[in-house]
Amino acid sequence: MSARIIDGKAIAAELRIKVAGEVKRLTTQHGVTPGLAVVLAGNNPASESYVGSKAKATKEAGINSFDHRLPDSVGQAELMALVKKLNADPAVHGILVQLPLPKQIDAQQVLDAIDPAKDVDGFHPVNAGRLASGLPALVPCTPLGCIMLAKAVHPSLAGMEAVVIGRSNIVGKPVTQLLLAENATVTVTHSKTRDLPAVCRRADLLVAAIGRPEMVRAGWIKPGATVIDVGINRVPGENGKSKLVGDVAFAECAEVAGAITPVPGGVGPMTIACLMVNTVRATCAISGLPAPAV
Ligand code: NAD
């Protein structure tokens, strides 16, 4: 293995310490304690696990955590009323509605109802539009984490040839916008892209957000490239247990790449740390304070 392993766990831990410092400063100097409300509807086990990790990280950072658990049978009106209440609550600076929502719910309508100033997931069309327009915005946590990991290797991404695999609203599109804002030259690829391996081989920086286990192979990687693997895929492991793998065939790609994120321990931990960052950024903006140092 020749590539540098980008340690997302360590980078996220450092970031969370910085966030905790900013939270302390806001509380002691300005009397404002950031507050994050997390709404979980239903009992999807993966969502419960994410929400549990988020609540833990929130408390560790000194951020007030407000948990709202709703039954799987929750109606649209009840969910909309909760979002409205949280929008109006001055103790709440960030609102996160955990996806997926129960099937009877129109998720877009719920996300659209969140005050864009409190939209710490960055999924509101106003924030997506502001990001695409190069205006200050709350940006989705996972893409923000990807950029931070890329910048841990290359402090400037200007002029780099970046290729993004995936064009989802959650990862592919916002990471593309963030790379453009960093002055990278960006190619966005997707399921209809012709000769994907050849396009990927052009990349100095490859971001894989596909949701297909180990699809990216060693032959797709330009020697020395930086590879950011967003994928989280559960596949059968040894002894009948399952294991997590990314969208990149890690071991073989690490032989060719210059730097690569592992799964787990790469992008995943950054997502939660960036949620804390967004909560502090939202708190400052809402309170009319200068942007924080994170
Ligand atoms: P998605 O299903 O919404 O989008 C997948 C994208 O991949 C689509 O744009 C599609 O065009 C593209 N794609 C699918 N098959 C392809 C193929 N054969 N060739 C080229 N492109 C193809 O998924 P998403 O929400 O963007 O998530 C992508 C992955 O990232 C998933 O594994 C997900 O679990 C993971 N994820 C991780 C985090 C994290 O915190 N680390 C956060 C969000 C998503």
XYZ file of C-alpha atoms and ligand atoms in Angstrom:
338
model
C 0.000 0.000 0.000
C 1.520 3.310 -1.030
C -1.221 5.888 -0.508
C -1.452 8.154 2.499
C -4.553 7.187 4.470
C -6.626 10.276 5.190
C -7.684 9.804 8.808
C -11.202 11.255 8.892
C -11.683 10.165 12.465
C -8.706 12.178 13.690
C -9.504 15.213 11.512
C -13.133 15.147 12.718
C -12.009 14.869 16.355
C -9.820 17.981 15.931
C -12.701 19.822 14.310
C -15.057 18.909 17.138
C -12.569 20.303 19.669
C -12.515 23.582 17.705
C -16.327 23.611 17.618
C -16.484 23.060 21.388
C -14.126 26.044 21.820
C -16.393 28.239 19.682
C -19.481 27.068 21.597
C -17.804 27.981 24.870
C -16.831 31.409 23.511
C -20.378 32.088 22.296
C -21.829 31.046 25.642
C -19.424 32.971 27.860
C -18.863 36.091 25.719
C -22.281 36.473 24.124
C -24.666 34.518 26.353
C -25.789 32.431 23.369
C -25.647 28.629 23.542
C -26.166 26.963 20.156
C -29.149 24.611 20.073
C -29.774 21.766 17.617
C -33.180 20.101 17.235
C -33.238 16.645 15.655
C -36.529 15.199 14.446
C -36.770 11.434 14.026
C -39.987 9.922 12.706
C -40.450 6.169 12.755
C -38.010 3.471 13.859
C -35.563 2.913 11.004
C -32.575 1.283 12.809
C -29.934 3.111 10.718
C -31.657 6.459 11.387
C -31.862 5.714 15.117
C -28.147 4.973 15.164
C -27.300 8.204 13.239
C -29.534 10.287 15.503
C -27.944 8.715 18.606
C -24.430 9.581 17.345
C -25.534 13.105 16.480
C -27.041 13.684 19.952
C -23.828 12.416 21.595
C -21.598 14.685 19.488
C -23.941 17.626 20.101
C -23.746 17.284 23.873
C -19.957 16.742 23.784
C -19.574 20.023 21.899
C -21.618 21.859 24.552
C -24.480 22.431 22.106
C -28.012 22.109 23.505
C -29.684 19.046 22.019
C -33.445 18.871 21.506
C -34.676 15.430 20.476
C -38.103 14.963 18.919
C -39.217 11.365 18.365
C -42.408 10.794 16.442
C -44.196 7.523 15.698
C -44.037 5.855 12.280
C -47.721 6.749 11.879
C -47.076 10.523 12.170
C -49.140 12.669 9.796
C -47.970 15.485 7.508
C -49.787 18.146 9.550
C -48.197 17.071 12.833
C -44.697 17.101 11.318
C -45.269 20.477 9.651
C -46.549 21.904 12.965
C -43.408 20.694 14.762
C -41.123 22.294 12.149
C -43.083 25.556 12.488
C -42.680 25.459 16.273
C -38.927 24.823 15.990
C -38.579 27.645 13.420
C -40.075 30.028 16.003
C -38.103 28.725 19.010
C -35.226 31.140 19.846
C -33.305 28.381 21.694
C -33.128 26.357 18.463
C -30.509 27.490 15.905
C -30.405 24.320 13.835
C -33.125 21.922 12.709
C -32.378 18.503 11.256
C -35.148 16.244 10.043
C -33.671 12.755 9.713
C -34.339 11.115 6.340
C -35.910 8.879 5.184
C -39.339 9.909 6.495
C -42.269 7.459 6.744
C -43.835 6.736 3.359
C -47.046 8.744 3.967
C -44.970 11.915 4.402
C -44.095 14.361 1.605
C -40.454 14.821 2.643
C -39.769 17.746 0.284
C -42.657 19.719 1.784
C -41.206 19.159 5.270
C -37.662 20.175 4.208
C -39.037 23.245 2.406
C -40.806 24.328 5.629
C -37.534 24.576 7.604
C -36.345 28.156 8.087
C -33.311 28.340 5.695
C -31.372 30.117 8.479
C -31.788 26.997 10.669
C -31.317 24.475 7.842
C -28.113 22.834 9.166
C -28.443 19.946 6.698
C -28.288 22.492 3.857
C -31.024 20.707 1.879
C -33.429 23.667 1.605
C -33.718 24.933 -1.995
C -32.758 28.426 -0.794
C -29.448 27.129 0.575
C -28.866 24.910 -2.492
C -29.537 27.947 -4.718
C -27.309 30.234 -2.668
C -24.479 27.672 -2.823
C -24.891 27.367 -6.608
C -24.876 31.182 -6.872
C -21.675 31.506 -4.853
C -23.486 33.228 -1.967
C -22.990 32.437 1.725
C -25.120 29.412 2.587
C -25.504 26.531 4.990
C -24.044 23.687 2.940
C -24.720 19.944 3.287
C -22.513 18.318 5.922
C -21.082 15.371 3.981
C -19.877 17.477 1.016
C -18.419 20.035 3.436
C -16.538 17.196 5.143
C -15.250 15.925 1.766
C -13.768 19.333 0.969
C -12.121 19.542 4.385
C -10.538 16.085 3.853
C -9.333 17.046 0.363
C -7.845 20.247 1.800
C -6.064 18.256 4.499
C -3.997 16.861 1.594
C -4.053 19.876 -0.762
C -4.478 23.183 1.092
C -5.443 24.725 -2.285
C -7.658 22.855 -4.749
C -7.351 25.653 -7.336
C -6.781 24.345 -10.836
C -7.032 20.690 -9.833
C -8.853 18.316 -12.158
C -11.685 16.975 -9.976
C -14.113 14.232 -10.965
C -17.273 13.593 -8.948
C -19.132 10.305 -9.401
C -22.819 10.830 -8.482
C -25.154 13.781 -8.894
C -27.482 13.498 -5.904
C -28.784 16.600 -4.132
C -27.282 15.280 -0.899
C -23.708 14.662 -2.056
C -22.832 14.855 -5.771
C -24.305 18.253 -6.654
C -23.278 20.175 -3.518
C -19.751 18.704 -3.535
C -19.487 19.826 -7.175
C -20.514 23.375 -6.223
C -18.043 23.441 -3.345
C -15.225 22.227 -5.615
C -16.082 24.962 -8.113
C -15.992 27.496 -5.296
C -12.481 26.186 -4.519
C -11.547 26.848 -8.176
C -11.152 23.197 -9.134
C -12.017 22.145 -12.693
C -14.939 19.805 -12.086
C -16.460 16.988 -14.114
C -19.697 15.486 -12.765
C -20.372 11.896 -13.774
C -23.374 9.641 -13.192
C -25.085 6.429 -14.244
C -25.315 7.533 -17.893
C -21.691 8.660 -18.235
C -19.850 6.984 -21.113
C -16.540 5.264 -20.279
C -16.538 6.257 -16.623
C -13.125 4.652 -15.904
C -11.476 6.854 -18.570
C -13.091 10.012 -17.153
C -11.993 9.047 -13.621
C -8.408 8.490 -14.794
C -8.221 12.238 -15.547
C -8.843 13.110 -11.899
C -6.265 14.590 -9.572
C -9.108 14.472 -7.056
C -11.784 11.785 -7.298
C -14.940 11.925 -5.167
C -17.057 8.754 -5.271
C -20.683 9.091 -4.073
C -22.450 6.262 -5.860
C -23.827 3.775 -3.345
C -22.319 0.749 -5.142
C -19.880 -1.384 -3.150
C -16.274 -1.145 -4.364
C -17.245 -0.065 -7.880
C -14.178 2.128 -8.409
C -11.219 -0.079 -9.305
C -7.459 0.484 -9.307
C -7.441 0.954 -13.085
C -9.715 4.020 -12.701
C -7.226 5.910 -10.549
C -4.592 8.290 -11.903
C -1.318 7.449 -10.127
C -0.886 9.766 -7.151
C -4.495 11.017 -7.158
C -6.441 11.861 -4.013
C -9.526 9.682 -3.562
C -12.455 10.644 -1.318
C -14.842 7.725 -0.824
C -18.302 8.824 0.346
C -19.966 5.427 -0.066
C -21.309 3.466 2.880
C -22.389 -0.007 1.800
C -23.183 -2.958 4.035
C -22.041 -6.236 2.443
C -21.683 -9.817 3.702
C -18.444 -10.252 5.680
C -16.759 -13.174 7.408
C -18.527 -15.617 9.743
C -21.954 -14.594 8.518
C -21.467 -11.020 9.784
C -21.877 -7.944 7.600
C -19.200 -5.290 7.087
C -19.044 -1.749 5.724
C -17.293 -0.960 2.462
C -17.103 2.178 0.397
C -17.736 2.820 -3.292
C -13.986 2.386 -3.901
C -12.114 -0.944 -3.837
C -9.876 0.361 -1.070
C -6.933 -2.073 -0.976
C -6.205 -2.085 -4.715
C -6.860 1.670 -5.196
C -4.540 2.478 -2.267
C -1.735 0.903 -4.352
C -2.194 3.560 -7.042
C -3.570 6.642 -5.276
C -1.472 9.257 -3.484
C -4.015 9.668 -0.681
C -7.295 7.914 0.069
C -10.056 7.910 2.683
C -10.933 4.596 4.349
C -14.453 3.297 5.009
C -15.263 3.398 7.870
C -13.198 6.204 9.375
C -13.037 8.611 6.436
C -15.940 10.796 5.324
C -18.435 9.364 7.858
C -17.006 10.991 11.016
C -16.662 14.325 9.148
C -20.391 14.425 8.449
C -21.316 14.652 12.130
C -18.477 17.078 12.907
C -19.694 19.313 10.050
C -23.221 19.222 11.474
C -21.735 20.756 14.618
C -19.892 23.320 12.466
C -23.127 24.235 10.677
C -24.991 24.603 13.978
C -22.372 27.062 15.248
C -22.374 28.936 11.907
C -26.180 29.160 11.988
C -26.124 30.373 15.594
C -23.726 33.208 14.747
C -25.692 34.276 11.658
C -29.043 34.214 13.490
C -27.587 36.105 16.462
C -25.963 38.783 14.267
C -22.460 37.741 15.375
C -19.391 37.459 13.118
C -18.848 34.066 11.454
C -17.099 31.602 13.799
C -13.527 30.354 13.331
C -14.759 26.944 12.155
P -27.987 8.446 -4.538
O -28.478 7.066 -4.771
O -28.944 9.545 -4.262
O -27.095 8.899 -5.791
C -26.177 8.017 -6.378
C -25.593 8.656 -7.614
O -24.707 7.727 -8.179
C -26.626 9.023 -8.665
O -26.444 10.370 -9.039
C -26.334 8.084 -9.817
O -26.437 8.715 -11.085
C -24.911 7.658 -9.575
N -24.722 6.284 -10.030
C -25.447 5.198 -9.715
N -24.986 4.112 -10.365
C -23.942 4.533 -11.113
C -23.069 3.891 -12.006
N -23.158 2.589 -12.262
N -22.116 4.647 -12.587
C -22.005 5.962 -12.327
N -22.807 6.611 -11.487
C -23.768 5.907 -10.881
O -26.907 8.324 -3.357
P -26.293 9.441 -2.369
O -27.292 9.837 -1.365
O -25.599 10.496 -3.161
O -25.202 8.543 -1.612
C -24.125 7.941 -2.300
C -23.348 7.074 -1.340
O -22.824 7.870 -0.293
C -24.165 5.986 -0.629
O -23.345 4.851 -0.429
C -24.513 6.598 0.694
O -24.725 5.630 1.722
C -23.262 7.384 0.967
N -23.444 8.529 1.863
C -22.551 8.643 2.893
C -22.645 9.701 3.758
C -21.629 9.822 4.858
O -21.884 10.422 5.867
N -20.430 9.270 4.672
C -23.649 10.651 3.616
C -24.527 10.533 2.523
C -24.403 9.466 1.655
